[in-house]
Amino acid sequence: DLPFDRLVEVLNPERSASRHPLFQVMLTVGDTTVSEPELAGVTARFVTPEISVAKFDLTFAFGERRGADGSPDGLDITVEYATDLYEPRTVGLLLERTLLLLESAAADPDTAVGSIPLLTPEERQLLDSWTGPRTHAPELGLDGLFTGQAARSPEAVALLFEDQEVTYGELDVWSNRLARYLSGRGVRPGDLVGVHVERSPHMVAAMLAVLKAGAGYTMLDPQFPQERLNKVLEQVGAVAVITQTHLADLRTGPSLVIDLTREVVEISGVSGAAVETGGSPESVACVMFTSGSTGVPKGVAASHRALAATFVGPDYLAFGPQQTFLQCSPVSWDAFALEVFGPLLHGGRCVLQPGQHTDPHQIAELVERHEVTTLQMSASLFNHMLDEHPAVFGRIREAMTAGEAASPAHTAKALARFPDLRLLNGYGPAESMGFTTTFTIEPGMAEGAASIPVGGPLFGKHAYVLDGNLELVPPGVPGELYVSGHGLAHGYIGQPGLSADRFVADPHGPAGSRMYRTGDLARWNKQGALEYLGRGDEQIKLRGFRIEPG
């Protein structure tokens, strides 16, 4: 029990004009049952003066009342707060939660404090709508969706590469031939096949062929070190590799190697008629590799349903025949799948950038040459393109930025110069097949903003902000971001322990459903959009790549 001045003198805290030196939040408990003084010849009563200055940032004062017989008669609760720091609505919600806490504890004193629900009924209703509606998943595999589109528009251009145009009908026949050839060489439904092919129409045909054979593919970027590619093949247990003669031989891996260059005559002699195999919605369509904390990349196994649910149904982009995508992302990214299947499942066109490296100069040239409508970029690439090649944004209709925190200054600049541009900020790990939430940035919205929200979940996907007990946290409160829904991967190839740790039961979804623990911190804002707050561990992102320094 010390005089306040003495405490400050001994502790000598660092002084700041922005906050109280010792503490900012105070809670007091007192007895308000004090009878009015009886003074001779004078009538006395208690008066509570109006408070105009808050002594601390936030003060909760609990006053115990007692009845005439001295028995407890409830609590008076007064909150005093600095209006420069808190909005009245925020303090009002704090009071509501305090009442929920006290009423729940009084009703059931044996309840663990951490399990007492602190959501108001209105907030729970809001969160139920913000986390995303429950929908039916697509019942077709990717190969079936593409085949159906090719049948509807066989003469339409599907791929553009350098001076080459490939129609939907041609791509369908090419991939049918290769699918039959793969099956004839021993590839069976459920197998995994490495695609070690340079970016070209042959690469897309090889992907589709693997899917039509009922197998799943994993992309092997020719620019990656051989050691990395060999580890990938070993980890997925690939039964075959599709490659080209001029690419470096992989020293290890499956004995079955399909060389598109040497075996072109044999493949061309196979029937191009429709194949009867193909993937079911739940079978593995692709395995994507991302950073691993042990230094060994993690293989994310995504189903046909996970990919289809991301590209068929949601309307975050203007999917359709009028759309021309540029495929320029690294083939090892989940973003690669959007740039290929986004147009090909809807009758659009896919422009393939030559070479394996994302090249800003080529992007600018190809956008102008092929009248590209849709560009997907990491935030770093978006910023660079706006600074060095701003004319690109006057030609395209849609731009998506993702992979890193969006720059408010750059997004504001882009929309100020090009107000007709549809600009989206997206979020989503490979474990949820890329884009899980999106946010449409309107002109003027980013000016002066500290950050850009990542929005709400796509149709068929869900996002939760949870506390350590996997309970929903109220709007405005930080928590860990979990995602679920049709885009969720099966898990990590060959790593059941890690899969069990990151893919957990979803207590907020239907029985038997799962959710993915992202490790990202987020909160809901008042408008129902998610705000990304950083990581809950040491993982970092650099130009869209997930890197775990450990």
PDB file of C-alpha atoms in Angstrom, residues 188-444:
ATOM      1  CA  ARG A 188      -3.677 -46.368 -63.371  1.00  0.00           C
ATOM      2  CA  PRO A 189      -6.407 -44.332 -61.639  1.00  0.00           C
ATOM      3  CA  GLY A 190      -5.141 -43.107 -58.287  1.00  0.00           C
ATOM      4  CA  ASP A 191      -1.488 -42.977 -59.377  1.00  0.00           C
ATOM      5  CA  LEU A 192       0.615 -39.820 -59.281  1.00  0.00           C
ATOM      6  CA  VAL A 193       2.586 -38.583 -62.294  1.00  0.00           C
ATOM      7  CA  GLY A 194       5.297 -35.912 -62.493  1.00  0.00           C
ATOM      8  CA  VAL A 195       4.927 -33.322 -65.283  1.00  0.00           C
ATOM      9  CA  HIS A 196       8.453 -32.131 -66.139  1.00  0.00           C
ATOM     10  CA  VAL A 197       7.616 -30.038 -69.209  1.00  0.00           C
ATOM     11  CA  GLU A 198       8.415 -26.450 -70.127  1.00  0.00           C
ATOM     12  CA  ARG A 199       5.567 -23.949 -70.157  1.00  0.00           C
ATOM     13  CA  SER A 200       3.810 -24.554 -73.461  1.00  0.00           C
ATOM     14  CA  PRO A 201       0.613 -26.136 -74.840  1.00  0.00           C
ATOM     15  CA  HIS A 202       2.326 -29.530 -74.340  1.00  0.00           C
ATOM     16  CA  MET A 203       2.464 -28.817 -70.599  1.00  0.00           C
ATOM     17  CA  VAL A 204      -1.285 -28.126 -70.401  1.00  0.00           C
ATOM     18  CA  ALA A 205      -2.081 -31.172 -72.555  1.00  0.00           C
ATOM     19  CA  ALA A 206       0.084 -33.333 -70.271  1.00  0.00           C
ATOM     20  CA  MET A 207      -1.795 -32.096 -67.162  1.00  0.00           C
ATOM     21  CA  LEU A 208      -5.160 -32.827 -68.728  1.00  0.00           C
ATOM     22  CA  ALA A 209      -3.965 -36.225 -69.962  1.00  0.00           C
ATOM     23  CA  VAL A 210      -2.889 -37.272 -66.469  1.00  0.00           C
ATOM     24  CA  LEU A 211      -6.305 -36.270 -65.110  1.00  0.00           C
ATOM     25  CA  LYS A 212      -8.115 -38.087 -67.929  1.00  0.00           C
ATOM     26  CA  ALA A 213      -6.106 -41.208 -67.130  1.00  0.00           C
ATOM     27  CA  GLY A 214      -7.554 -41.028 -63.624  1.00  0.00           C
ATOM     28  CA  ALA A 215      -4.215 -40.065 -62.044  1.00  0.00           C
ATOM     29  CA  GLY A 216      -3.033 -36.937 -60.276  1.00  0.00           C
ATOM     30  CA  TYR A 217      -0.191 -34.678 -61.390  1.00  0.00           C
ATOM     31  CA  THR A 218       2.600 -32.830 -59.627  1.00  0.00           C
ATOM     32  CA  MET A 219       4.334 -30.023 -61.525  1.00  0.00           C
ATOM     33  CA  LEU A 220       8.140 -30.258 -61.758  1.00  0.00           C
ATOM     34  CA  ASP A 221       9.540 -26.826 -62.588  1.00  0.00           C
ATOM     35  CA  PRO A 222      12.478 -27.332 -65.011  1.00  0.00           C
ATOM     36  CA  GLN A 223      14.305 -24.384 -63.400  1.00  0.00           C
ATOM     37  CA  PHE A 224      14.371 -26.096 -59.987  1.00  0.00           C
ATOM     38  CA  PRO A 225      17.513 -27.959 -58.845  1.00  0.00           C
ATOM     39  CA  GLN A 226      17.499 -31.668 -59.663  1.00  0.00           C
ATOM     40  CA  GLU A 227      17.844 -32.537 -55.985  1.00  0.00           C
ATOM     41  CA  ARG A 228      14.574 -30.752 -55.223  1.00  0.00           C
ATOM     42  CA  LEU A 229      12.759 -32.457 -58.108  1.00  0.00           C
ATOM     43  CA  ASN A 230      14.061 -35.884 -57.130  1.00  0.00           C
ATOM     44  CA  LYS A 231      12.850 -35.396 -53.548  1.00  0.00           C
ATOM     45  CA  VAL A 232       9.437 -34.396 -54.840  1.00  0.00           C
ATOM     46  CA  LEU A 233       9.187 -37.524 -56.993  1.00  0.00           C
ATOM     47  CA  GLU A 234      10.297 -39.683 -54.104  1.00  0.00           C
ATOM     48  CA  GLN A 235       7.852 -38.094 -51.678  1.00  0.00           C
ATOM     49  CA  VAL A 236       4.786 -38.492 -53.922  1.00  0.00           C
ATOM     50  CA  GLY A 237       5.753 -41.982 -55.071  1.00  0.00           C
ATOM     51  CA  ALA A 238       5.260 -41.015 -58.716  1.00  0.00           C
ATOM     52  CA  VAL A 239       4.766 -43.979 -61.059  1.00  0.00           C
ATOM     53  CA  ALA A 240       5.819 -41.996 -64.145  1.00  0.00           C
ATOM     54  CA  VAL A 241       7.345 -38.754 -65.354  1.00  0.00           C
ATOM     55  CA  ILE A 242       6.325 -36.874 -68.501  1.00  0.00           C
ATOM     56  CA  THR A 243       9.271 -34.901 -69.835  1.00  0.00           C
ATOM     57  CA  GLN A 244      11.012 -33.575 -72.965  1.00  0.00           C
ATOM     58  CA  THR A 245      14.328 -34.626 -74.499  1.00  0.00           C
ATOM     59  CA  HIS A 246      16.074 -31.264 -74.131  1.00  0.00           C
ATOM     60  CA  LEU A 247      15.418 -31.074 -70.392  1.00  0.00           C
ATOM     61  CA  ALA A 248      17.965 -32.415 -67.905  1.00  0.00           C
ATOM     62  CA  ASP A 249      17.504 -36.078 -66.961  1.00  0.00           C
ATOM     63  CA  LEU A 250      16.261 -36.655 -63.438  1.00  0.00           C
ATOM     64  CA  ARG A 251      18.867 -38.892 -61.810  1.00  0.00           C
ATOM     65  CA  THR A 252      16.345 -40.787 -59.704  1.00  0.00           C
ATOM     66  CA  GLY A 253      12.652 -41.347 -59.807  1.00  0.00           C
ATOM     67  CA  PRO A 254      10.197 -43.703 -61.475  1.00  0.00           C
ATOM     68  CA  SER A 255      11.409 -46.100 -64.134  1.00  0.00           C
ATOM     69  CA  LEU A 256       8.562 -45.092 -66.466  1.00  0.00           C
ATOM     70  CA  VAL A 257       9.573 -41.945 -68.363  1.00  0.00           C
ATOM     71  CA  ILE A 258       7.323 -40.584 -71.128  1.00  0.00           C
ATOM     72  CA  ASP A 259       9.400 -38.385 -73.447  1.00  0.00           C
ATOM     73  CA  LEU A 260       7.030 -36.188 -75.459  1.00  0.00           C
ATOM     74  CA  THR A 261       9.804 -35.400 -77.927  1.00  0.00           C
ATOM     75  CA  ARG A 262      11.023 -38.913 -78.694  1.00  0.00           C
ATOM     76  CA  GLU A 263       7.644 -40.620 -78.474  1.00  0.00           C
ATOM     77  CA  VAL A 264       5.639 -38.075 -80.462  1.00  0.00           C
ATOM     78  CA  VAL A 265       5.001 -40.523 -83.340  1.00  0.00           C
ATOM     79  CA  GLU A 266       3.709 -43.261 -81.044  1.00  0.00           C
ATOM     80  CA  ILE A 267       1.490 -40.818 -79.122  1.00  0.00           C
ATOM     81  CA  SER A 268       0.122 -39.323 -82.363  1.00  0.00           C
ATOM     82  CA  GLY A 269      -0.924 -42.800 -83.515  1.00  0.00           C
ATOM     83  CA  VAL A 270      -3.227 -43.329 -80.520  1.00  0.00           C
ATOM     84  CA  SER A 271      -6.951 -42.646 -80.853  1.00  0.00           C
ATOM     85  CA  GLY A 272      -8.042 -39.161 -79.831  1.00  0.00           C
ATOM     86  CA  ALA A 273     -11.571 -40.292 -78.949  1.00  0.00           C
ATOM     87  CA  ALA A 274     -12.952 -39.547 -75.497  1.00  0.00           C
ATOM     88  CA  VAL A 275     -11.513 -41.675 -72.690  1.00  0.00           C
ATOM     89  CA  GLU A 276     -13.642 -43.478 -70.111  1.00  0.00           C
ATOM     90  CA  THR A 277     -11.303 -43.115 -67.163  1.00  0.00           C
ATOM     91  CA  GLY A 278     -10.885 -39.825 -65.300  1.00  0.00           C
ATOM     92  CA  GLY A 279     -10.975 -38.663 -61.734  1.00  0.00           C
ATOM     93  CA  SER A 280     -13.808 -38.784 -59.238  1.00  0.00           C
ATOM     94  CA  PRO A 281     -14.523 -35.601 -57.233  1.00  0.00           C
ATOM     95  CA  GLU A 282     -12.643 -36.914 -54.184  1.00  0.00           C
ATOM     96  CA  SER A 283      -9.621 -38.431 -55.964  1.00  0.00           C
ATOM     97  CA  VAL A 284      -6.313 -36.542 -55.900  1.00  0.00           C
ATOM     98  CA  ALA A 285      -6.000 -34.176 -58.870  1.00  0.00           C
ATOM     99  CA  CYS A 286      -2.674 -32.563 -58.016  1.00  0.00           C
ATOM    100  CA  VAL A 287       0.044 -32.353 -55.404  1.00  0.00           C
ATOM    101  CA  MET A 288       1.525 -28.892 -54.774  1.00  0.00           C
ATOM    102  CA  PHE A 289       4.670 -28.386 -52.737  1.00  0.00           C
ATOM    103  CA  THR A 290       5.200 -25.614 -50.237  1.00  0.00           C
ATOM    104  CA  SER A 291       7.764 -24.793 -47.561  1.00  0.00           C
ATOM    105  CA  GLY A 292       8.266 -27.166 -44.658  1.00  0.00           C
ATOM    106  CA  SER A 293       9.598 -26.399 -41.181  1.00  0.00           C
ATOM    107  CA  THR A 294      12.033 -29.323 -41.428  1.00  0.00           C
ATOM    108  CA  GLY A 295      13.568 -28.043 -44.648  1.00  0.00           C
ATOM    109  CA  VAL A 296      11.733 -30.735 -46.618  1.00  0.00           C
ATOM    110  CA  PRO A 297       8.915 -29.368 -48.831  1.00  0.00           C
ATOM    111  CA  LYS A 298       5.383 -30.421 -47.897  1.00  0.00           C
ATOM    112  CA  GLY A 299       3.247 -31.994 -50.622  1.00  0.00           C
ATOM    113  CA  VAL A 300      -0.343 -30.735 -50.441  1.00  0.00           C
ATOM    114  CA  ALA A 301      -2.724 -33.293 -51.989  1.00  0.00           C
ATOM    115  CA  ALA A 302      -5.737 -31.504 -53.503  1.00  0.00           C
ATOM    116  CA  SER A 303      -8.788 -33.291 -54.878  1.00  0.00           C
ATOM    117  CA  HIS A 304     -10.722 -32.613 -58.079  1.00  0.00           C
ATOM    118  CA  ARG A 305     -13.467 -31.182 -55.870  1.00  0.00           C
ATOM    119  CA  ALA A 306     -11.053 -28.745 -54.196  1.00  0.00           C
ATOM    120  CA  LEU A 307      -9.962 -27.315 -57.545  1.00  0.00           C
ATOM    121  CA  ALA A 308     -13.394 -27.352 -59.138  1.00  0.00           C
ATOM    122  CA  ALA A 309     -14.959 -25.602 -56.131  1.00  0.00           C
ATOM    123  CA  THR A 310     -12.423 -22.780 -56.482  1.00  0.00           C
ATOM    124  CA  PHE A 311     -13.001 -22.203 -60.202  1.00  0.00           C
ATOM    125  CA  VAL A 312     -16.624 -23.270 -60.795  1.00  0.00           C
ATOM    126  CA  GLY A 313     -19.369 -21.588 -58.802  1.00  0.00           C
ATOM    127  CA  PRO A 314     -17.655 -18.575 -57.172  1.00  0.00           C
ATOM    128  CA  ASP A 315     -18.032 -15.272 -59.037  1.00  0.00           C
ATOM    129  CA  TYR A 316     -15.044 -13.329 -57.706  1.00  0.00           C
ATOM    130  CA  LEU A 317     -13.830 -13.046 -61.311  1.00  0.00           C
ATOM    131  CA  ALA A 318     -15.810 -12.642 -64.537  1.00  0.00           C
ATOM    132  CA  PHE A 319     -15.328 -16.265 -65.585  1.00  0.00           C
ATOM    133  CA  GLY A 320     -16.537 -16.895 -69.135  1.00  0.00           C
ATOM    134  CA  PRO A 321     -15.691 -16.990 -72.862  1.00  0.00           C
ATOM    135  CA  GLN A 322     -14.944 -13.260 -72.847  1.00  0.00           C
ATOM    136  CA  GLN A 323     -12.055 -13.734 -70.424  1.00  0.00           C
ATOM    137  CA  THR A 324      -8.372 -13.982 -71.375  1.00  0.00           C
ATOM    138  CA  PHE A 325      -6.015 -15.044 -68.588  1.00  0.00           C
ATOM    139  CA  LEU A 326      -2.246 -14.669 -68.617  1.00  0.00           C
ATOM    140  CA  GLN A 327      -0.482 -17.707 -67.172  1.00  0.00           C
ATOM    141  CA  CYS A 328       2.764 -16.295 -65.792  1.00  0.00           C
ATOM    142  CA  SER A 329       2.938 -17.606 -62.211  1.00  0.00           C
ATOM    143  CA  PRO A 330       5.497 -20.299 -61.371  1.00  0.00           C
ATOM    144  CA  VAL A 331       4.086 -23.728 -62.243  1.00  0.00           C
ATOM    145  CA  SER A 332       4.768 -24.929 -58.694  1.00  0.00           C
ATOM    146  CA  TRP A 333       2.299 -22.422 -57.175  1.00  0.00           C
ATOM    147  CA  ASP A 334      -1.373 -22.997 -56.426  1.00  0.00           C
ATOM    148  CA  ALA A 335      -1.957 -19.745 -58.329  1.00  0.00           C
ATOM    149  CA  PHE A 336      -0.852 -21.593 -61.478  1.00  0.00           C
ATOM    150  CA  ALA A 337      -4.018 -23.730 -61.374  1.00  0.00           C
ATOM    151  CA  LEU A 338      -6.276 -20.648 -61.393  1.00  0.00           C
ATOM    152  CA  GLU A 339      -4.506 -19.230 -64.432  1.00  0.00           C
ATOM    153  CA  VAL A 340      -5.018 -22.493 -66.364  1.00  0.00           C
ATOM    154  CA  PHE A 341      -8.336 -23.911 -65.180  1.00  0.00           C
ATOM    155  CA  GLY A 342      -9.959 -20.505 -64.579  1.00  0.00           C
ATOM    156  CA  PRO A 343     -10.270 -19.886 -68.333  1.00  0.00           C
ATOM    157  CA  LEU A 344     -10.351 -23.491 -69.621  1.00  0.00           C
ATOM    158  CA  LEU A 345     -13.360 -24.562 -67.539  1.00  0.00           C
ATOM    159  CA  HIS A 346     -15.392 -21.571 -68.778  1.00  0.00           C
ATOM    160  CA  GLY A 347     -14.523 -21.280 -72.475  1.00  0.00           C
ATOM    161  CA  GLY A 348     -11.976 -18.483 -71.982  1.00  0.00           C
ATOM    162  CA  ARG A 349      -8.480 -18.140 -73.384  1.00  0.00           C
ATOM    163  CA  CYS A 350      -5.203 -18.859 -71.608  1.00  0.00           C
ATOM    164  CA  VAL A 351      -2.079 -17.028 -72.775  1.00  0.00           C
ATOM    165  CA  LEU A 352       1.095 -18.900 -71.801  1.00  0.00           C
ATOM    166  CA  GLN A 353       4.137 -16.753 -71.093  1.00  0.00           C
ATOM    167  CA  PRO A 354       7.258 -18.323 -72.669  1.00  0.00           C
ATOM    168  CA  GLY A 355       9.970 -19.352 -70.217  1.00  0.00           C
ATOM    169  CA  GLN A 356       9.763 -20.436 -66.603  1.00  0.00           C
ATOM    170  CA  HIS A 357      10.514 -17.097 -64.919  1.00  0.00           C
ATOM    171  CA  THR A 358       7.809 -14.489 -64.389  1.00  0.00           C
ATOM    172  CA  ASP A 359       8.976 -11.624 -66.608  1.00  0.00           C
ATOM    173  CA  PRO A 360       7.379  -8.163 -66.143  1.00  0.00           C
ATOM    174  CA  HIS A 361       8.479  -7.003 -69.604  1.00  0.00           C
ATOM    175  CA  GLN A 362       6.895 -10.070 -71.208  1.00  0.00           C
ATOM    176  CA  ILE A 363       3.742  -9.573 -69.152  1.00  0.00           C
ATOM    177  CA  ALA A 364       3.368  -6.023 -70.499  1.00  0.00           C
ATOM    178  CA  GLU A 365       3.993  -7.171 -74.081  1.00  0.00           C
ATOM    179  CA  LEU A 366       1.604 -10.147 -73.900  1.00  0.00           C
ATOM    180  CA  VAL A 367      -1.186  -8.112 -72.257  1.00  0.00           C
ATOM    181  CA  GLU A 368      -1.114  -5.685 -75.178  1.00  0.00           C
ATOM    182  CA  ARG A 369      -0.605  -8.306 -77.889  1.00  0.00           C
ATOM    183  CA  HIS A 370      -3.358 -10.716 -76.815  1.00  0.00           C
ATOM    184  CA  GLU A 371      -5.753  -8.245 -75.139  1.00  0.00           C
ATOM    185  CA  VAL A 372      -5.456  -9.999 -71.788  1.00  0.00           C
ATOM    186  CA  THR A 373      -8.401  -9.207 -69.502  1.00  0.00           C
ATOM    187  CA  THR A 374      -7.302 -10.830 -66.223  1.00  0.00           C
ATOM    188  CA  LEU A 375      -4.001 -10.704 -64.355  1.00  0.00           C
ATOM    189  CA  GLN A 376      -3.153 -12.439 -61.112  1.00  0.00           C
ATOM    190  CA  MET A 377      -0.027 -11.224 -59.296  1.00  0.00           C
ATOM    191  CA  SER A 378       1.740 -11.390 -55.980  1.00  0.00           C
ATOM    192  CA  ALA A 379       1.583  -8.050 -54.165  1.00  0.00           C
ATOM    193  CA  SER A 380       5.259  -7.430 -54.964  1.00  0.00           C
ATOM    194  CA  LEU A 381       4.714  -8.033 -58.678  1.00  0.00           C
ATOM    195  CA  PHE A 382       1.573  -5.866 -58.663  1.00  0.00           C
ATOM    196  CA  ASN A 383       3.533  -2.987 -57.129  1.00  0.00           C
ATOM    197  CA  HIS A 384       6.372  -3.419 -59.639  1.00  0.00           C
ATOM    198  CA  MET A 385       4.013  -3.543 -62.629  1.00  0.00           C
ATOM    199  CA  LEU A 386       2.234  -0.402 -61.463  1.00  0.00           C
ATOM    200  CA  ASP A 387       5.511   1.463 -60.946  1.00  0.00           C
ATOM    201  CA  GLU A 388       7.281   0.299 -64.121  1.00  0.00           C
ATOM    202  CA  HIS A 389       4.497  -0.738 -66.554  1.00  0.00           C
ATOM    203  CA  PRO A 390       1.391   1.249 -65.529  1.00  0.00           C
ATOM    204  CA  ALA A 391      -0.162   1.087 -69.025  1.00  0.00           C
ATOM    205  CA  VAL A 392      -0.943  -2.597 -68.379  1.00  0.00           C
ATOM    206  CA  PHE A 393      -3.696  -1.621 -65.925  1.00  0.00           C
ATOM    207  CA  GLY A 394      -5.402   0.512 -68.538  1.00  0.00           C
ATOM    208  CA  ARG A 395      -5.772  -2.530 -70.800  1.00  0.00           C
ATOM    209  CA  ILE A 396      -6.914  -5.288 -68.430  1.00  0.00           C
ATOM    210  CA  ARG A 397     -10.333  -5.457 -66.761  1.00  0.00           C
ATOM    211  CA  GLU A 398      -9.480  -7.484 -63.641  1.00  0.00           C
ATOM    212  CA  ALA A 399      -6.428  -7.678 -61.402  1.00  0.00           C
ATOM    213  CA  MET A 400      -5.911  -9.881 -58.362  1.00  0.00           C
ATOM    214  CA  THR A 401      -3.179  -9.355 -55.806  1.00  0.00           C
ATOM    215  CA  ALA A 402      -2.344 -12.016 -53.232  1.00  0.00           C
ATOM    216  CA  GLY A 403       0.451 -13.935 -51.546  1.00  0.00           C
ATOM    217  CA  GLU A 404       1.570 -10.973 -49.402  1.00  0.00           C
ATOM    218  CA  ALA A 405      -0.015  -7.981 -47.705  1.00  0.00           C
ATOM    219  CA  ALA A 406      -1.351  -5.589 -50.347  1.00  0.00           C
ATOM    220  CA  SER A 407       0.106  -2.091 -50.486  1.00  0.00           C
ATOM    221  CA  PRO A 408      -2.596   0.525 -49.713  1.00  0.00           C
ATOM    222  CA  ALA A 409      -0.552   3.194 -51.501  1.00  0.00           C
ATOM    223  CA  HIS A 410      -0.239   1.147 -54.705  1.00  0.00           C
ATOM    224  CA  THR A 411      -3.846  -0.021 -54.765  1.00  0.00           C
ATOM    225  CA  ALA A 412      -5.060   3.546 -54.177  1.00  0.00           C
ATOM    226  CA  LYS A 413      -2.793   4.790 -56.973  1.00  0.00           C
ATOM    227  CA  ALA A 414      -3.988   2.101 -59.388  1.00  0.00           C
ATOM    228  CA  LEU A 415      -7.678   2.867 -58.845  1.00  0.00           C
ATOM    229  CA  ALA A 416      -7.141   6.625 -58.942  1.00  0.00           C
ATOM    230  CA  ARG A 417      -5.546   6.289 -62.391  1.00  0.00           C
ATOM    231  CA  PHE A 418      -7.759   3.452 -63.652  1.00  0.00           C
ATOM    232  CA  PRO A 419     -11.174   3.720 -61.907  1.00  0.00           C
ATOM    233  CA  ASP A 420     -12.762   1.122 -64.248  1.00  0.00           C
ATOM    234  CA  LEU A 421     -10.296  -1.576 -63.139  1.00  0.00           C
ATOM    235  CA  ARG A 422     -11.775  -4.346 -60.977  1.00  0.00           C
ATOM    236  CA  LEU A 423      -9.151  -4.850 -58.292  1.00  0.00           C
ATOM    237  CA  LEU A 424      -9.297  -7.708 -55.800  1.00  0.00           C
ATOM    238  CA  ASN A 425      -7.137  -8.583 -52.820  1.00  0.00           C
ATOM    239  CA  GLY A 426      -7.141 -12.333 -52.198  1.00  0.00           C
ATOM    240  CA  TYR A 427      -6.027 -14.722 -49.505  1.00  0.00           C
ATOM    241  CA  GLY A 428      -5.683 -18.473 -49.298  1.00  0.00           C
ATOM    242  CA  PRO A 429      -3.079 -21.136 -48.582  1.00  0.00           C
ATOM    243  CA  ALA A 430      -2.348 -24.025 -50.940  1.00  0.00           C
ATOM    244  CA  GLU A 431      -4.059 -26.255 -48.360  1.00  0.00           C
ATOM    245  CA  SER A 432      -7.350 -24.580 -49.307  1.00  0.00           C
ATOM    246  CA  MET A 433      -6.582 -24.558 -53.034  1.00  0.00           C
ATOM    247  CA  GLY A 434      -5.419 -21.003 -53.275  1.00  0.00           C
ATOM    248  CA  PHE A 435      -8.027 -18.295 -53.078  1.00  0.00           C
ATOM    249  CA  THR A 436     -10.273 -18.776 -50.070  1.00  0.00           C
ATOM    250  CA  THR A 437     -11.292 -15.166 -49.405  1.00  0.00           C
ATOM    251  CA  THR A 438     -11.397 -12.130 -51.685  1.00  0.00           C
ATOM    252  CA  PHE A 439     -12.010  -8.429 -51.194  1.00  0.00           C
ATOM    253  CA  THR A 440     -13.014  -6.012 -53.956  1.00  0.00           C
ATOM    254  CA  ILE A 441     -11.206  -2.696 -53.497  1.00  0.00           C
ATOM    255  CA  GLU A 442     -13.317   0.285 -54.554  1.00  0.00           C
ATOM    256  CA  PRO A 443     -11.879   3.650 -55.697  1.00  0.00           C
ATOM    257  CA  GLY A 444     -10.997   5.833 -52.714  1.00  0.00           C
TER     258      GLY A 444
END
